[in-house]
GROMACS .gro file of C-alpha atoms in nm:
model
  189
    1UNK     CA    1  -3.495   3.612   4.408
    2UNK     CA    2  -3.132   3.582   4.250
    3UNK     CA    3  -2.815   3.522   4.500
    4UNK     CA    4  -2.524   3.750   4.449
    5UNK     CA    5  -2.193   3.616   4.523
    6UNK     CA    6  -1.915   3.916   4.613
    7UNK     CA    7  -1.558   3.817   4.540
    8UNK     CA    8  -1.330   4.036   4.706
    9UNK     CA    9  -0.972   3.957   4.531
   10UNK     CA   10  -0.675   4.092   4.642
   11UNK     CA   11  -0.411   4.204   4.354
   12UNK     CA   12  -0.009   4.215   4.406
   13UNK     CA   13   0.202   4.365   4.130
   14UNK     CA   14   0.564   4.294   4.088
   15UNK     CA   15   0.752   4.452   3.856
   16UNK     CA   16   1.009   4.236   3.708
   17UNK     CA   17   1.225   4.491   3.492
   18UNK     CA   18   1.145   4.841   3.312
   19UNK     CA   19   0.897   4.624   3.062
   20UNK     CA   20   0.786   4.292   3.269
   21UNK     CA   21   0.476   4.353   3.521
   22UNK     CA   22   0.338   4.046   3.713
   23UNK     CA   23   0.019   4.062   3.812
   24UNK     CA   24  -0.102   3.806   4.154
   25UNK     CA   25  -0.443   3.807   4.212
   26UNK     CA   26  -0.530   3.502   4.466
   27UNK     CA   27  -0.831   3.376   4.590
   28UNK     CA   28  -0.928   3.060   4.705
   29UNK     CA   29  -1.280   3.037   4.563
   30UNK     CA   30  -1.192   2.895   4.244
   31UNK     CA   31  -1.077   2.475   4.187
   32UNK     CA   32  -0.813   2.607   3.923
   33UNK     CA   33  -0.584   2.896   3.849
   34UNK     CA   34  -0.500   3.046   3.520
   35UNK     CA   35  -0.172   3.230   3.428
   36UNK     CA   36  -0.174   3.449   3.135
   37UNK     CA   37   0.078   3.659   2.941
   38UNK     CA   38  -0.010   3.988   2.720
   39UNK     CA   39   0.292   4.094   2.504
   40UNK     CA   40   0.187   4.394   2.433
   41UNK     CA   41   0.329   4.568   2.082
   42UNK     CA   42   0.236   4.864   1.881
   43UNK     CA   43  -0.081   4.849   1.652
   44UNK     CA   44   0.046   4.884   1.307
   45UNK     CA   45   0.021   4.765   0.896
   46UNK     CA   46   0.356   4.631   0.932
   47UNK     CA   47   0.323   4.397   1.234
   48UNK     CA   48   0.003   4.297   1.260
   49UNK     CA   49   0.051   3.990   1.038
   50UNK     CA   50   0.355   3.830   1.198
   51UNK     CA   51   0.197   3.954   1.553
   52UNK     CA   52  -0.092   3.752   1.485
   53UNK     CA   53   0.140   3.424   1.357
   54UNK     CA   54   0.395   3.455   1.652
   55UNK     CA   55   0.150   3.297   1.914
   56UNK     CA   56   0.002   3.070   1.650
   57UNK     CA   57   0.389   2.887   1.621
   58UNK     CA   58   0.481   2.957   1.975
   59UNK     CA   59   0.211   2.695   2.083
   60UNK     CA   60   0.322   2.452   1.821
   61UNK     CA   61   0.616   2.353   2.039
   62UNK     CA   62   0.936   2.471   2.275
   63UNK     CA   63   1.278   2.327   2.329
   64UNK     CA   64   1.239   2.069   2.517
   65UNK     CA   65   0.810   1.989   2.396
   66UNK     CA   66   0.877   1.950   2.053
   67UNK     CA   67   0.520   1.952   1.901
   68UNK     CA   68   0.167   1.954   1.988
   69UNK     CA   69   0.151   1.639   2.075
   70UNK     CA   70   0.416   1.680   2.322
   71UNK     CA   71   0.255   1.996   2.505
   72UNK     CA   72  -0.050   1.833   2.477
   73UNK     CA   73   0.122   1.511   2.752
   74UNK     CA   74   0.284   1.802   2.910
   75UNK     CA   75  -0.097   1.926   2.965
   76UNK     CA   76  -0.199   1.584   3.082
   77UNK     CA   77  -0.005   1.530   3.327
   78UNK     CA   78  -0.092   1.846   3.490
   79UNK     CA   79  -0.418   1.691   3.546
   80UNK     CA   80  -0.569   1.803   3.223
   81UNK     CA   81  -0.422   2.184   3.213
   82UNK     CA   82  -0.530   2.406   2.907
   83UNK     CA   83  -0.260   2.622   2.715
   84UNK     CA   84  -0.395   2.827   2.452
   85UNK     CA   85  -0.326   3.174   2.246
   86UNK     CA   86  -0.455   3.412   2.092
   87UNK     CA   87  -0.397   3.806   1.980
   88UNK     CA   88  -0.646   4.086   2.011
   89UNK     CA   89  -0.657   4.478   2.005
   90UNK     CA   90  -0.603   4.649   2.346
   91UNK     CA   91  -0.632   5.019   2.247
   92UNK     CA   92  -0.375   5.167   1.983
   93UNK     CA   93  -0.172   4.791   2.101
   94UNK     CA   94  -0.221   4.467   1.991
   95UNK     CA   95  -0.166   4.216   2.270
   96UNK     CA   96   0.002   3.881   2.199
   97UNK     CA   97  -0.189   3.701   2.500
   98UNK     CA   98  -0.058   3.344   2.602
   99UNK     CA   99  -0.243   3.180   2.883
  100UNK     CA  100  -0.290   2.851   3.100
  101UNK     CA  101  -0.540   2.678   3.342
  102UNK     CA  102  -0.409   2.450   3.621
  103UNK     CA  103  -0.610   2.280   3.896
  104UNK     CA  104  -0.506   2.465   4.235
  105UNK     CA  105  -0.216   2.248   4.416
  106UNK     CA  106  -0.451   2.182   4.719
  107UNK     CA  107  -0.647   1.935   4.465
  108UNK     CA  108  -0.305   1.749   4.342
  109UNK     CA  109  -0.377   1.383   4.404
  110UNK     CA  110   0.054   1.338   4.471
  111UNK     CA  111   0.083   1.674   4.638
  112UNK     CA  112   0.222   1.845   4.292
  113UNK     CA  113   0.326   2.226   4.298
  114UNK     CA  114   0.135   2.214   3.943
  115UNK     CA  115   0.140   2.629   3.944
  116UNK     CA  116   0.505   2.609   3.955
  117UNK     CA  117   0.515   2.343   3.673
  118UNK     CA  118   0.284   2.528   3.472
  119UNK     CA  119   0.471   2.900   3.541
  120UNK     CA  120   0.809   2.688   3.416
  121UNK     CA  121   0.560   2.576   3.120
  122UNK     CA  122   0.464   2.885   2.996
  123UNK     CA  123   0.806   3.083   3.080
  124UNK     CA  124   0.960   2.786   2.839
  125UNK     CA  125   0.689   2.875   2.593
  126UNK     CA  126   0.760   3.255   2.560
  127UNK     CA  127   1.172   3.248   2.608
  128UNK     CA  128   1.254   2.922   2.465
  129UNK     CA  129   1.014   2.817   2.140
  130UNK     CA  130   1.089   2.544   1.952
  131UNK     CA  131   1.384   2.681   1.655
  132UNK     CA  132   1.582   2.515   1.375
  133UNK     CA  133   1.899   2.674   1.290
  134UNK     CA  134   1.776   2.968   1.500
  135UNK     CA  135   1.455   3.093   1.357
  136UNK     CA  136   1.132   2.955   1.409
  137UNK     CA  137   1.075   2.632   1.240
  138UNK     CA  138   1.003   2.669   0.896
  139UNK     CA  139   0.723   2.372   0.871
  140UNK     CA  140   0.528   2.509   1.201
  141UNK     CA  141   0.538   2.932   1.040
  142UNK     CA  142   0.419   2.782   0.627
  143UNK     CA  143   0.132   2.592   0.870
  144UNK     CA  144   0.039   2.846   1.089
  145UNK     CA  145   0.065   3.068   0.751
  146UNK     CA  146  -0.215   2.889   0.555
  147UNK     CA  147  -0.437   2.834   0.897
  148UNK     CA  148  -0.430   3.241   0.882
  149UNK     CA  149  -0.500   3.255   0.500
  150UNK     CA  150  -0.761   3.045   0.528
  151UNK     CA  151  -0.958   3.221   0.824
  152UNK     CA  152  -0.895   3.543   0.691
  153UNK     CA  153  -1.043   3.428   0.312
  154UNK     CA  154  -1.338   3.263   0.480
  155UNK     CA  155  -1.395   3.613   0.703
  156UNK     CA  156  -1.369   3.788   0.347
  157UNK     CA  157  -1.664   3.526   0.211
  158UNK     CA  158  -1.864   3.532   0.526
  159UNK     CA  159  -1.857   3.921   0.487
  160UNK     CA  160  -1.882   3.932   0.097
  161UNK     CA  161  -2.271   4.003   0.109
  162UNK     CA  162  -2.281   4.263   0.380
  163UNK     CA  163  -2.192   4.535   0.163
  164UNK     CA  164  -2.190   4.743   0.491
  165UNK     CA  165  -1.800   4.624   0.538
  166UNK     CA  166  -1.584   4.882   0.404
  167UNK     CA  167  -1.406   4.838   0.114
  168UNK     CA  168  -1.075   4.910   0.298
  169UNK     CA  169  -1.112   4.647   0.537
  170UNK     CA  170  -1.140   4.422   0.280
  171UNK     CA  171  -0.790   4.557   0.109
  172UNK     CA  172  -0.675   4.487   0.430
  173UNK     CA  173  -0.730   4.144   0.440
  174UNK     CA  174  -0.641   4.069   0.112
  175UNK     CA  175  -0.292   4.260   0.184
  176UNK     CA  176  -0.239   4.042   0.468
  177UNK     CA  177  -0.365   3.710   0.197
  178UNK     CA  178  -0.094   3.884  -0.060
  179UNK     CA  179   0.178   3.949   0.236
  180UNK     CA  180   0.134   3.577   0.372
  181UNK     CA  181   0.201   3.456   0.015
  182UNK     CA  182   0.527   3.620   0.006
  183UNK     CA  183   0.875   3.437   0.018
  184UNK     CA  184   1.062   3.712   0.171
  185UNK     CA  185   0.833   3.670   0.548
  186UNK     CA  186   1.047   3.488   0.801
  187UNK     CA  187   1.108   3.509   1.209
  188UNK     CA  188   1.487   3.576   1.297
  189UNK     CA  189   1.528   3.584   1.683
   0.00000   0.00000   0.00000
């Protein structure tokens, strides 16, 4: 005979301006809670390159954390939090999704408001990112660049015997290869 467990959670919405919905769903059955963050932008040839490099330098560092290294003692010392990013297709959108895992406050050994510290964490991520001379830091974008080259040429070699792909997708990817290669790509904020 198998158990099942019913979770009843209860959801509060705020909305924080015409574009800026907060979601609040609390429960007490879980040791941890996780805050996330979908940006949500229109599915298209033209963005979906720098949409998927935007989260890919945003977690490389913010004003005051530097580098990885830095968020990564940030992370510690919130008992072993987990920051991570990604980007994925939500419908005709593609979602910029930015999210964190912190133990619940009731298991703080010091009595830390660790949601708090981790809310401040991930609204310094999203509205202050690390910049030099006002765009994104040209070392962390030419990085994050070739990490996206590289994925996307050993997709292309994974696939390159399933002749099932569609040649289209493939011009796709090698677009995005040929886009990533140009000199003319940069982040102005």
């Amino acid at each position: 005979m198998h158990e099942r467990m019913v979770l009843i959670l209860k959801e509060s919405v705020v909305r924080i301006n015409e574009k800026v919905v907060v979601h609040f769903i609390k429960t007490d059955k879980f040791k941890s809670n996780v805050i996330a963050a979908f940006l949500l932008t229109e599915l298209n040839r033209e963005n979906i390159t720098k949409n998927a490099l935007i989260p890919a330098v945003l977690r490389r560092g913010t004003a005051t954390l530097n580098t990885m290294k830095d968020i990564s003692i940030k992370m510690d010392d919130l008992y072993g939090a987990l920051f991570d990013v990604s980007t994925d297709k939500i419908g005709d959108k593609q979602a910029i999704q930015l999210y964190t895992s912190v133990i619940n406050n009731k298991f703080a050994l010091n009595g830390e408001d660790l949601m708090s510290e981790a809310l401040n964490f991930m609204h310094e991520v999203i509205y202050n990112p690390y910049l030099e001379n006002g765009v994104f830091c040209e070392e962390y974008v030419k990085g994050e660049k070739e990490t996206l080259r590289e994925i996307i040429k050993g997709k292309i070699i994974q696939n390159k015997s399933n002749l099932k792909r569609p040649i289209s997708m493939i011009l796709a990817m090698l677009s995005i290869i040929l886009l990533l290669s140009s000199s003319r790509f940069c982040f102005v904020l």
